[in-house]
Coordinates of C-alpha atoms and ligand atoms in Angstrom, one line a residue:
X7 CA -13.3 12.6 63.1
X8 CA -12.2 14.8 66.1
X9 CA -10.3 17.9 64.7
X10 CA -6.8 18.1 65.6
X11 CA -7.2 21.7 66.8
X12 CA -9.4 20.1 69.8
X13 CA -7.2 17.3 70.0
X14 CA -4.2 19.7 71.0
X15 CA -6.4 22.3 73.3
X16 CA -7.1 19.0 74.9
X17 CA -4.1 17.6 75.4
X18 CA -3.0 21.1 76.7
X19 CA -5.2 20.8 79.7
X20 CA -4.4 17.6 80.7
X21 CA -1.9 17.0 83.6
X22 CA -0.7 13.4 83.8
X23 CA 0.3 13.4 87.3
X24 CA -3.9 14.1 88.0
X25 CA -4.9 11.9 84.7
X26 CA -2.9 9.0 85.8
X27 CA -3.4 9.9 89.7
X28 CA -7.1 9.4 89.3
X29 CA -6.6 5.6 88.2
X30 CA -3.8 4.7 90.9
X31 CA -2.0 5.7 93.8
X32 CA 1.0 7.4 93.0
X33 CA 3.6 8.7 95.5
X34 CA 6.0 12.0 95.2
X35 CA 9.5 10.4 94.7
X36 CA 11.7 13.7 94.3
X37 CA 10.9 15.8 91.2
X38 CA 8.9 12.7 89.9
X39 CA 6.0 10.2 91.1
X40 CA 6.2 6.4 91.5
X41 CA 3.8 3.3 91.6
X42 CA 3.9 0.3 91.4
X43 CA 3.3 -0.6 87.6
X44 CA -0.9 -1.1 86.4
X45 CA 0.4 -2.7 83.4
X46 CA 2.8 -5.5 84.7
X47 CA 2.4 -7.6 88.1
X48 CA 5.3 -6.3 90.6
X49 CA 5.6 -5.6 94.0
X50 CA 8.4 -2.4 94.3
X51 CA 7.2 0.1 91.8
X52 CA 9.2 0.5 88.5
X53 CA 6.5 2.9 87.2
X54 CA 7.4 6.1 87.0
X55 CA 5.5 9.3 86.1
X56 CA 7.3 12.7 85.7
X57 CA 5.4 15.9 85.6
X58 CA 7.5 18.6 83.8
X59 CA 8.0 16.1 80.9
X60 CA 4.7 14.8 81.0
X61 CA 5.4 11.3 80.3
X62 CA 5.1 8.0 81.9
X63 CA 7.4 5.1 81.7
X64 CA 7.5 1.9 83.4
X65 CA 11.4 0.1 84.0
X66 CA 10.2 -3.0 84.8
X67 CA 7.8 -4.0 81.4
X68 CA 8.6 -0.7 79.4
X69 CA 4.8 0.5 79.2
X70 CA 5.1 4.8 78.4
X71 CA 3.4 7.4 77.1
X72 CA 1.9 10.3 77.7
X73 CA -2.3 11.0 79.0
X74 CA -4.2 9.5 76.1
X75 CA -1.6 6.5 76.1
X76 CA -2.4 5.8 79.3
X77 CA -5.7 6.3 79.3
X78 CA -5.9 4.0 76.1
X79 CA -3.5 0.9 77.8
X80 CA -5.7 1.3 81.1
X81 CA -9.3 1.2 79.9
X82 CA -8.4 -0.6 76.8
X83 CA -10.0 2.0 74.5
X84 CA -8.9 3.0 71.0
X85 CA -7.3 6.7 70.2
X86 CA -10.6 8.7 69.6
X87 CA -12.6 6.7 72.5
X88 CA -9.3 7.5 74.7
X89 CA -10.0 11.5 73.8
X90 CA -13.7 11.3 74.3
X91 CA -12.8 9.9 77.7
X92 CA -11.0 12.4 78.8
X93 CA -12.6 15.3 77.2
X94 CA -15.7 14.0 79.7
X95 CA -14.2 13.5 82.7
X96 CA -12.5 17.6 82.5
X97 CA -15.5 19.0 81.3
X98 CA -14.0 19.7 77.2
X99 CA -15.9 19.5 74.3
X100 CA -14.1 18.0 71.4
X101 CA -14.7 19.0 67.5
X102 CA -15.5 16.8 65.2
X103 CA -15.0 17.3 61.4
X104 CA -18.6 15.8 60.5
X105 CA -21.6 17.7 61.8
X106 CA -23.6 14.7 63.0
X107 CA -21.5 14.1 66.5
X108 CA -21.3 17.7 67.6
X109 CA -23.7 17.5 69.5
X110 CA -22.0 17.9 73.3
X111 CA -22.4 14.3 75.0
X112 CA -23.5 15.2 78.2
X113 CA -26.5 17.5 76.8
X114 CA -28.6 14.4 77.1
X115 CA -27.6 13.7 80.6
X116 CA -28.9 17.2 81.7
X117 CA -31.6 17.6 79.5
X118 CA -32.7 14.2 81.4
X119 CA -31.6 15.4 85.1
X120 CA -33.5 18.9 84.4
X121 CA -36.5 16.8 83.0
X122 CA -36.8 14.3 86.0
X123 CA -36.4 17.2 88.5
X124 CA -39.3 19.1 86.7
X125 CA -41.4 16.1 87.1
X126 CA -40.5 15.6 91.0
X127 CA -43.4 18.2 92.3
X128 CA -46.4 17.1 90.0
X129 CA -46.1 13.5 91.7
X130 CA -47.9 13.7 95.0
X131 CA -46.0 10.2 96.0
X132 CA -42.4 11.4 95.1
X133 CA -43.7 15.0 97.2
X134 CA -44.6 13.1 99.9
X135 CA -41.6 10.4 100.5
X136 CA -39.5 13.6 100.2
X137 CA -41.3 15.6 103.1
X138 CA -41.6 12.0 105.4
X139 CA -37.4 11.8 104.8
X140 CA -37.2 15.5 105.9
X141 CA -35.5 16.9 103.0
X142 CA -35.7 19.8 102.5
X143 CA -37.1 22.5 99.6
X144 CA -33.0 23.6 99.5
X145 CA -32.0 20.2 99.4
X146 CA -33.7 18.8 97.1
X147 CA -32.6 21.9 95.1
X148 CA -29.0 21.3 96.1
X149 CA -29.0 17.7 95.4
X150 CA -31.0 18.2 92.3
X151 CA -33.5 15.4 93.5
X152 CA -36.2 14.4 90.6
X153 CA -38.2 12.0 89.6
X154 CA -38.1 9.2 86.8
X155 CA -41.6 8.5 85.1
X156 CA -42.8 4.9 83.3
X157 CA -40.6 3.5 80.8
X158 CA -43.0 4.9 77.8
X159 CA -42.8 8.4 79.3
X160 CA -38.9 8.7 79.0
X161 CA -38.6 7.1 75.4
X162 CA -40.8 9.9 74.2
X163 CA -39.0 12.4 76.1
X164 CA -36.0 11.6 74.8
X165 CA -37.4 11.5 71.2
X166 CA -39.1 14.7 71.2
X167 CA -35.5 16.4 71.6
X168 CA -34.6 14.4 68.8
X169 CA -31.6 12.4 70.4
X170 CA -31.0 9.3 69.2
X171 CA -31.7 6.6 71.4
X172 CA -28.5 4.8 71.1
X173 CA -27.1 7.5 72.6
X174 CA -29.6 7.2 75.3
X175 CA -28.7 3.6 75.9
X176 CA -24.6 4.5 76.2
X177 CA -25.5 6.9 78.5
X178 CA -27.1 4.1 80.6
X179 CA -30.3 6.3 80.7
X180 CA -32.1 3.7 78.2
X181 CA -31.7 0.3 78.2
X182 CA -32.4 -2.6 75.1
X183 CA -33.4 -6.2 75.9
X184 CA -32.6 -7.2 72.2
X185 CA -36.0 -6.5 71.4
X186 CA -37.2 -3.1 72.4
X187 CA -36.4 -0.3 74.4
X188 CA -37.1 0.2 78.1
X189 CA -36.0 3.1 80.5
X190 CA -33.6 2.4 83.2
X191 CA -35.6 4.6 85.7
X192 CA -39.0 3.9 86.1
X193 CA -41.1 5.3 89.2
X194 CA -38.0 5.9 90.8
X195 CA -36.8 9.3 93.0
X196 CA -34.1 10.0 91.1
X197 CA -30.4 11.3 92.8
X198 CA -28.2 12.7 90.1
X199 CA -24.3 11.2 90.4
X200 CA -21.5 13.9 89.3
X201 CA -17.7 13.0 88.7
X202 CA -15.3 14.3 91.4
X203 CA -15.2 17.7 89.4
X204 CA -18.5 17.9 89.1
X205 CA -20.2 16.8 85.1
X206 CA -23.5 14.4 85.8
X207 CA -22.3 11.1 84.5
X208 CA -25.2 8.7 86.0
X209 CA -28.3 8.5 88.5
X210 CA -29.2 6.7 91.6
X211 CA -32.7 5.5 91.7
X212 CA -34.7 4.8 94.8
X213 CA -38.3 3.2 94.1
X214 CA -41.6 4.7 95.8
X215 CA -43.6 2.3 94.0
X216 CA -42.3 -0.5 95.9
X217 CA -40.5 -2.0 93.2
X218 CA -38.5 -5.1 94.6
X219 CA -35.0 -3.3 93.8
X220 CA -35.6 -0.3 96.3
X221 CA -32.1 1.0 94.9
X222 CA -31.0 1.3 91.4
X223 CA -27.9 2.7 89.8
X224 CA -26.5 3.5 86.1
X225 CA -25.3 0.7 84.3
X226 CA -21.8 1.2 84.3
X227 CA -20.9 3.1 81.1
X228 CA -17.7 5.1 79.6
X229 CA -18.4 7.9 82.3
X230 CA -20.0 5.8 85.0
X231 CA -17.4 3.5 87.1
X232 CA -19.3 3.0 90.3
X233 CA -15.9 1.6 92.1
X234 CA -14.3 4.9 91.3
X235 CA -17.0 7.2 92.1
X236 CA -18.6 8.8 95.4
X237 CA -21.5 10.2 95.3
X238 CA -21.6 13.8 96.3
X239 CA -18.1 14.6 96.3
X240 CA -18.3 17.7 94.3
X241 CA -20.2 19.2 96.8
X242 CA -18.2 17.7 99.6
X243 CA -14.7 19.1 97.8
X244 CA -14.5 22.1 99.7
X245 CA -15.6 21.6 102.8
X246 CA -13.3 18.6 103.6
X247 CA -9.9 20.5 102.0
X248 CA -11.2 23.1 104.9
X249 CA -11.8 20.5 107.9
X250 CA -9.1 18.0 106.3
X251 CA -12.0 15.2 106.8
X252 CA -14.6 13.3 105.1
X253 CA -17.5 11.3 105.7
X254 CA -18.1 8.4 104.1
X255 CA -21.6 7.0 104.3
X256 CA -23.3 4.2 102.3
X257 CA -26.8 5.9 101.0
X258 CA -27.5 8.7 99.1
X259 CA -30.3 9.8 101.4
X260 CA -27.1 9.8 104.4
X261 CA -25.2 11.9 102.3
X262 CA -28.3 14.5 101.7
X263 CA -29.5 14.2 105.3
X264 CA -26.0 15.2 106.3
X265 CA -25.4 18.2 104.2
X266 CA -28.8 19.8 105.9
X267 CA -27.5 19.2 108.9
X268 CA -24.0 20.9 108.2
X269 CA -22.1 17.6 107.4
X270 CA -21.1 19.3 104.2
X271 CA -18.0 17.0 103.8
X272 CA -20.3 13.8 103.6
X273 CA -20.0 11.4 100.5
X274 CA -21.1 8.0 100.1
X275 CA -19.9 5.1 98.1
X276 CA -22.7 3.9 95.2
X277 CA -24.1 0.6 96.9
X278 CA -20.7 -0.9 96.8
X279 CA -17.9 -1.2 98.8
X280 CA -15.1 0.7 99.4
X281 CA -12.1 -0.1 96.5
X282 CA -9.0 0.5 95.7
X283 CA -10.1 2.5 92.7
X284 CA -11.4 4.7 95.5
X285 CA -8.1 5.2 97.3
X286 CA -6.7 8.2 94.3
X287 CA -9.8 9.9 95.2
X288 CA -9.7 10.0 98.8
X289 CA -5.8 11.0 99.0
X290 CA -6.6 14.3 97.3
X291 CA -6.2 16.8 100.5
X292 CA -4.5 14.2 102.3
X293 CA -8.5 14.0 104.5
X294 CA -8.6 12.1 108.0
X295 CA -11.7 9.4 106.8
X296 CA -14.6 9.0 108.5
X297 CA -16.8 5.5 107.7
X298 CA -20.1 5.6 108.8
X299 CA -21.6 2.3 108.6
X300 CA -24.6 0.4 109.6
X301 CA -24.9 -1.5 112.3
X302 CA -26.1 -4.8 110.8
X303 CA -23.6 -7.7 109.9
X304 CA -23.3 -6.4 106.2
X305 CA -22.7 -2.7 107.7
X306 CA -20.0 -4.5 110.0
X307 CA -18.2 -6.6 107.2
X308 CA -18.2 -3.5 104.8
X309 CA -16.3 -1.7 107.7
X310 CA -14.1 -4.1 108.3
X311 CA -13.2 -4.7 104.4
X312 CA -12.9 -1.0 104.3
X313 CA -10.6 -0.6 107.2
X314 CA -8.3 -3.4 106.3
X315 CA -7.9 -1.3 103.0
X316 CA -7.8 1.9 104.6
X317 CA -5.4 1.0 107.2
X318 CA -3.0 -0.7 105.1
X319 CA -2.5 2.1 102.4
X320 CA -1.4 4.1 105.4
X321 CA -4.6 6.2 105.4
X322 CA -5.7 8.1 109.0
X323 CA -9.3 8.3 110.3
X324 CA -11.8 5.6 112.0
X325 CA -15.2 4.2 112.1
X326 CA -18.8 4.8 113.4
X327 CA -21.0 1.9 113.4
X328 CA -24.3 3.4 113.6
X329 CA -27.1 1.2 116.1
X330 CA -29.7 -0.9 114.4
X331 CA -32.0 1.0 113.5
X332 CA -30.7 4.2 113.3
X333 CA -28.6 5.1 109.9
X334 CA -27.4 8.8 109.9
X335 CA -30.2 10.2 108.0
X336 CA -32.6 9.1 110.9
X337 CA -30.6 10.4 112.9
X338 CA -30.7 13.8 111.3
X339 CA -34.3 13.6 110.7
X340 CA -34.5 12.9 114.7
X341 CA -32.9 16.1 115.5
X342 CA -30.0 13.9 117.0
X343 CA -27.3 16.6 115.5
X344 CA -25.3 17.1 118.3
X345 CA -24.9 12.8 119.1
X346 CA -24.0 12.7 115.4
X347 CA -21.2 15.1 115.9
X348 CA -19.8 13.3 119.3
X349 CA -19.9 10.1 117.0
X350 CA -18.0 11.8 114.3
X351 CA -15.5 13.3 116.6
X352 CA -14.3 10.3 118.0
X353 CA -14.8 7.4 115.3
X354 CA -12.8 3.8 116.5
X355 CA -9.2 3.7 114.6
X356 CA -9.1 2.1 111.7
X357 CA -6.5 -0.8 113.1
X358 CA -8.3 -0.9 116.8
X359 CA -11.2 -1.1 114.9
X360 CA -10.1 -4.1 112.3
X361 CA -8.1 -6.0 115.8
X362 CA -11.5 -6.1 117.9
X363 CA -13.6 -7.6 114.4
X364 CA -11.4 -9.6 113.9
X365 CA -11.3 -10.9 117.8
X366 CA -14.7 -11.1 117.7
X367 CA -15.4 -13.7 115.2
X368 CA -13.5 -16.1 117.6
X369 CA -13.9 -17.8 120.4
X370 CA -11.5 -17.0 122.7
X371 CA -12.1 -19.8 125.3
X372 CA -10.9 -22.4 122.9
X373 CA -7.2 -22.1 122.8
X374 CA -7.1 -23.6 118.9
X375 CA -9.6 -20.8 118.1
X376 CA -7.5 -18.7 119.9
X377 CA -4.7 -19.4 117.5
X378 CA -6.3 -18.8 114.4
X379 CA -7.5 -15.6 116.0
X380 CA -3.6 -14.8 116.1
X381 CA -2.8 -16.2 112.5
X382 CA -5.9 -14.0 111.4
X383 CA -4.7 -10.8 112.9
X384 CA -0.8 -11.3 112.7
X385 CA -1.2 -11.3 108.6
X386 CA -3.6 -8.1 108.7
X387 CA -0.7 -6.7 110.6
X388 CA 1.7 -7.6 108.1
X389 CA 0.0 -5.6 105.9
X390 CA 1.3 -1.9 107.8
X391 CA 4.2 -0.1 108.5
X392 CA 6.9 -1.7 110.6
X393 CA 5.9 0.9 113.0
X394 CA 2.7 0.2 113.7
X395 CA 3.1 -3.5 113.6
X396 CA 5.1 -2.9 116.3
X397 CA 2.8 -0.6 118.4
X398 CA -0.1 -2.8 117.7
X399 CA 1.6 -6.1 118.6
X400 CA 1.9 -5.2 122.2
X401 CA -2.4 -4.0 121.6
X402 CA -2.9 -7.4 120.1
X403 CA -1.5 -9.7 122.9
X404 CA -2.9 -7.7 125.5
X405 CA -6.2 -8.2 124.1
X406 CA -5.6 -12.0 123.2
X407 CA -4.2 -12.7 127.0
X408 CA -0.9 -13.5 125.3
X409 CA 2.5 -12.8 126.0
X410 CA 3.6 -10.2 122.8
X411 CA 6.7 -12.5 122.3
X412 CA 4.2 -14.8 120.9
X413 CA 3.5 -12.1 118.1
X414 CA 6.0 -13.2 115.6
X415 CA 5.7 -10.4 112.8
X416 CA 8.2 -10.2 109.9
X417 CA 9.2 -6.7 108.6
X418 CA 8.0 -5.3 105.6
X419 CA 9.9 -6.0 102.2
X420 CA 11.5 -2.9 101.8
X421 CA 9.9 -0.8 98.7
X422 CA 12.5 1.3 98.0
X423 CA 14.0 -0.9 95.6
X424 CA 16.3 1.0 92.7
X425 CA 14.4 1.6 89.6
X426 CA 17.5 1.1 87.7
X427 CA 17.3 -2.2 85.2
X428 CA 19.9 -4.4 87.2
X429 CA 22.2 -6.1 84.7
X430 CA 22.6 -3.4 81.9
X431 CA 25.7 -2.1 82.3
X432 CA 25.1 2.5 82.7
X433 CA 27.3 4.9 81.5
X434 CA 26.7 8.0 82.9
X435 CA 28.3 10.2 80.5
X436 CA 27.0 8.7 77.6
X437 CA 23.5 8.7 78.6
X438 CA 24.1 12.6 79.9
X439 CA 24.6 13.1 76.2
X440 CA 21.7 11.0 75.4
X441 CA 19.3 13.1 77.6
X442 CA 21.2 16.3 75.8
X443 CA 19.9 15.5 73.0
X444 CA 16.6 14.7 73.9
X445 CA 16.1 18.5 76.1
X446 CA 18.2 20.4 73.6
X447 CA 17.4 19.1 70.1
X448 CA 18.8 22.4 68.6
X449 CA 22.5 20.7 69.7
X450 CA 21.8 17.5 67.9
X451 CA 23.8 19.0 64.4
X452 CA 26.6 20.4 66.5
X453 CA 27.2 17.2 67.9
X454 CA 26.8 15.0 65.0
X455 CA 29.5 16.6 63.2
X456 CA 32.1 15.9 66.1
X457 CA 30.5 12.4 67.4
X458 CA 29.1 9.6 65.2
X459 CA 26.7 6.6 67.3
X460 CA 29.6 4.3 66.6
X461 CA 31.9 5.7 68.6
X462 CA 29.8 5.3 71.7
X463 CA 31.1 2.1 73.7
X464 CA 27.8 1.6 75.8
X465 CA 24.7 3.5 74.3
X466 CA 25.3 3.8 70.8
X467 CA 22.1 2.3 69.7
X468 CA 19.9 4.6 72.4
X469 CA 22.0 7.5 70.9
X470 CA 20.9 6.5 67.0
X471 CA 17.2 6.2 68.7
X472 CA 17.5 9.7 70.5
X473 CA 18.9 11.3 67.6
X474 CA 16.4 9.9 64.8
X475 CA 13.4 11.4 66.6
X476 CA 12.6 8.2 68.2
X477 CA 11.5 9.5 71.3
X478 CA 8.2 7.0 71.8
X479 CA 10.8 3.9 72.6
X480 CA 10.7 2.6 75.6
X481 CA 14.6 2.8 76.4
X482 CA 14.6 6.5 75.5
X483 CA 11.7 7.1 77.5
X484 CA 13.6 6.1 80.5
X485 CA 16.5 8.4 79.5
X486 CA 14.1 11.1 79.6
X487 CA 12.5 10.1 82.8
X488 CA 15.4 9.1 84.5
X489 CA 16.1 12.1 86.9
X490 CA 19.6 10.6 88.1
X491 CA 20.4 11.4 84.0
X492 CA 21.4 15.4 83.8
X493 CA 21.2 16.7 80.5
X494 CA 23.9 19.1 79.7
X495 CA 22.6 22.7 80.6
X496 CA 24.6 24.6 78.0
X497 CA 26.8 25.3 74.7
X498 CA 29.6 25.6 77.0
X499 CA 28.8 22.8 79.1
X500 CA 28.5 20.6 75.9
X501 CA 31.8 21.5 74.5
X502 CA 33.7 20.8 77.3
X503 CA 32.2 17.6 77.8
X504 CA 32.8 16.8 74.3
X505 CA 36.1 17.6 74.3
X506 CA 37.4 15.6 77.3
X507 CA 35.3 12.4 75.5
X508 CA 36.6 12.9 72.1
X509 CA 40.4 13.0 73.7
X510 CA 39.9 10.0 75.5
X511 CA 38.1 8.6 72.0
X512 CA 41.0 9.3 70.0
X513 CA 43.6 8.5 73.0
X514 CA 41.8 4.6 73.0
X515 CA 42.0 4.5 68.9
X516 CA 45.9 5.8 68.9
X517 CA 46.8 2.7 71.3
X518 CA 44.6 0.5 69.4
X519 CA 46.4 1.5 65.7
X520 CA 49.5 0.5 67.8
X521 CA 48.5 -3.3 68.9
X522 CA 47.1 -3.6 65.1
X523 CA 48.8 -6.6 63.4
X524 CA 46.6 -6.2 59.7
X525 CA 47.9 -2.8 58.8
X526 CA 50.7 -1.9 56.7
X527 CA 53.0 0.6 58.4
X528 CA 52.3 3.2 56.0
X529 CA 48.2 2.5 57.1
X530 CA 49.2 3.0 60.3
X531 CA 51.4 6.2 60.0
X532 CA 48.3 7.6 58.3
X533 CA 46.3 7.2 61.3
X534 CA 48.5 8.1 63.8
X535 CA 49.8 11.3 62.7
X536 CA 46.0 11.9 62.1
X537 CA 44.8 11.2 65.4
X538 CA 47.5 12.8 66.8
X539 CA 47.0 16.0 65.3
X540 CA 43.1 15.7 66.4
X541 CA 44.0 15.2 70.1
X542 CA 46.8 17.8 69.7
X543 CA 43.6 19.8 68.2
X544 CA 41.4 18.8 71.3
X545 CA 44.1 20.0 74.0
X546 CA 43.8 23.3 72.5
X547 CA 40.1 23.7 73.0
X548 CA 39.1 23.1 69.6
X549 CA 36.6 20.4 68.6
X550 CA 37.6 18.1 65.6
X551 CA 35.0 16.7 63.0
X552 CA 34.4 13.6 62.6
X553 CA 34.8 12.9 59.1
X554 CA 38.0 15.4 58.7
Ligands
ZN16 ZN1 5.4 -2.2 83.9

């Protein structure tokens, strides 16, 4: 079991707004941060995340929590595996109150990295692939390039430092066919792959034995997510907060290449395209992005696919299609440094860029064509700021031959829909008390002995929840999150408030003994004279128990 002392030094140097921000795009909405919900299908975000409390909550489906909630809900993991998640991805090693899983997890990892590195210079083919790329002795350094022996070698590697190899195969550095072990890496140059802050948490694997997958990657594991990842990053981190850009190639060797030639914000995606579970990622630093992509038609369509993304989540930067034969690292190797930094200084704009693709996979001549052509582009344009659809429209016709009044676009549903529920009726006083009791718990006595939940009209049951403790609920969670909600800042403050409500309490029961057919007049004399004398009370500044 993990101890609860490391459970809480943990949790103490976890920040929700970057935990949750790593999964999805959030955006600053005053003191707090809003997406649309991961956990319910919407399209106006209900989901909001606030940073001083530290909690989640979503209006919509009424998902909350705090960090390991979320972490547990999103990558559908149980408590522990939710901790052991996050302790790896910031670098924290958890306790455990049995000896046998003390053992840091990433030890194995860089025992393996350090290994394959060592074995890089007594392999006259991996020595000589290096020096025909023109890497160099730094790079490969930097980079920590190695190299990945037969399958045998590795198993006994890994068993003379007394690991156990199912460790090794949930690190995705071992693999098991349901009969026997094999290594993941075989014969392979090997480029170690780092989260964005920097803990090793899988390899890239090129062959130089010609192997007919010349690339290989991790298996995707609890630390590897190859749609969230980019390789490099860690180095790149400070160089593109400094030049507010980034490179984004699609090898490893690019990225490498790069660096050498003082690139140094130059990442690359993992052999996969560019996703939205990139997008958290890339917003850190707020970077204009750079794609530099291949030339070919699957360089082309990746650039496209990328740039319809990139456009449409109101990112900045272009693209560099690279010729034929000539990917970056060539280039670099070449000497062709300064061309590479004219092609990086003025990359295509993302939405130019997607308008001309997208024009030329039709023919133009043939008016039907011409039409889908327009269909084709008009809905990519839907997909940006009423803005730009409009600036592009006019950039659209002109390039079609058509009048832009043929470019019917619609606006934009508007997202800034209230995060209010709609039909639950909101009292604001109530819920002020509410949210009282949930900042300033040290009140809750003093105001039970002058208020009991039943005498709330609208939030009596939330006000039963708040008090108990029951602060997980999803309707008290959106008290707490709820910025439009002010708690009450003082004793003072609180006394006054619960003066004018108690007067107006007792004011409302007074009229109501009156209209009362079911009471004997002596009843009713009995409650008058005593809820006059507690209003009489009130008006003097004094608050009145309830149960007096
Ligand atoms: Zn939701």
């Amino acid at each position: 079991m993990i101890t609860q002392d490391s459970i809480e030094a943990l949790k103490a140097r976890l920040d929700l707004v970057d935990v949750i921000g790593s999964y999805i795009e959030l955006k600053k909405a005053g003191a707090n941060y809003k997406a649309p919900c991961p956990f319910h299908d919407e399209k106006s975000p209900s989901f909001v995340v606030s940073p001083s409390k530290q909690i989640y909550h979503c209006f919509g489906c009424g998902a909350g929590g705090d960090s390991i909630k979320f972490v547990m809900e999103y990558e559908k993991l149980n408590y522990p595996e939710a901790l052991e998640k996050l302790a790896d991805s910031y670098n924290f090693s958890l306790t455990y109150t049995d000896n046998k899983h003390n053992k840091p997890r990433s030890q194995l990892m860089n025992k393996i990295n350090e290994w394959y590195q060592k074995l890089l210079i007594s392999r006259p083919t991996a020595v000589s692939y290096i020096k025909k790329r023109g890497i160099y002795e730094s790079s490969v350094e930097k980079f920590g390039i190695g190299y990945a022996p037969d399958s045998s070698s590795t198993i006994n590697y890994i068993k003379s430092l007394l690991f156990n190899m199912s460790e090794a195969v949930e690190m995705g550095i071992i693999g098991y066919d349901g009969e026997r072990n094999f290594a993941r890496f075989i014969e392979r140059i090997t480029f170690p792959i780092h989260s964005a802050n920097g803990s090793l948490v899988g390899f890239g694997g090129r062959t130089i034995s010609g192997h007919q997958a010349k690339y290989v990657n991790s298996p995707e594991t609890a630390l590897f997510n190859k749609s969230r990842l980019l390789y490099a990053y860690h180095h790149a981190k400070q160089s593109l907060h400094k030049t507010k850009e980034i490179i984004i190639t699609e090898g490893y060797l690019d990225v490498i290449m790069l660096h050498q030639a003082g690139f140094t914000n130059a990442v690359a995606t993992l052999g996969t395209a560019l996703t939205a579970e990139h997008l958290p990622l890339l917003r850190k630093g707020e970077p204009k992005i750079i794609m530099a992509y291949d030339g070919d038609k699957a360089g082309r369509v990746a650039a496209l696919k990328a740039s319809k993304l990139l456009s449409a989540s109101g990112f900045n930067g272009g693209v560099v299609i690279f010729g034929q034969d000539l990917d970056p690292a060539d280039m670099v190797n070449n000497g062709n440094i300064e061309e590479l930094a004219n092609m990086f200084r003025s990359p295509k704009p993302f939405i130019e860029f997607v308008l001309e693709e997208l024009i030329s996979l039709y023919d133009l001549s043939n008016p039907k064509a011409k039409e889908s052509c327009m269909l084709d582009a008009i809905s990519y344009l839907k997909t940006l700021s009423p803005l730009l659809q409009e600036v592009y429209k006019s950039f659209l016709a002109s390039r079609l031959g058509l009048n832009p009044s043929f470019i019917k676009l619609r606006q934009k549903t508007n997202l800034n829909s209230p995060i209010l529920q709609k039909n639950s009726f909101k009292d604001i006083w109530e819920l002020s008390l509410i949210k009282t009791t949930l900042e300033h718990p040290e009140f809750i006595e003093q105001i039970l002995d002058v208020i009991d939940p039943s005498i709330l009209q609208f939030h009596s049951q939330e006000f039963s929840l708040a008090i108990s403790g029951h602060t997980n609920e999803p309707i008290i969670m959106a008290i707490a999150i709820d910025d439009s909600i002010k708690a009450l800042k003082d004793d003072d403050a609180l006394k006054a408030e619960l003066i004018i409500f108690l007067t107006k309490h007792y004011e409302r029961e007074l009229k109501k003994i009156n209209i009362q057919n079911s009471m004997s007049f002596e009843e009713k004399a009995f409650f008058i004279r005593k809820f006059r004398g507690k209003i009489a009370k009130l008006k003097r500044g004094q608050l009145v128990s309830f149960k007096e």
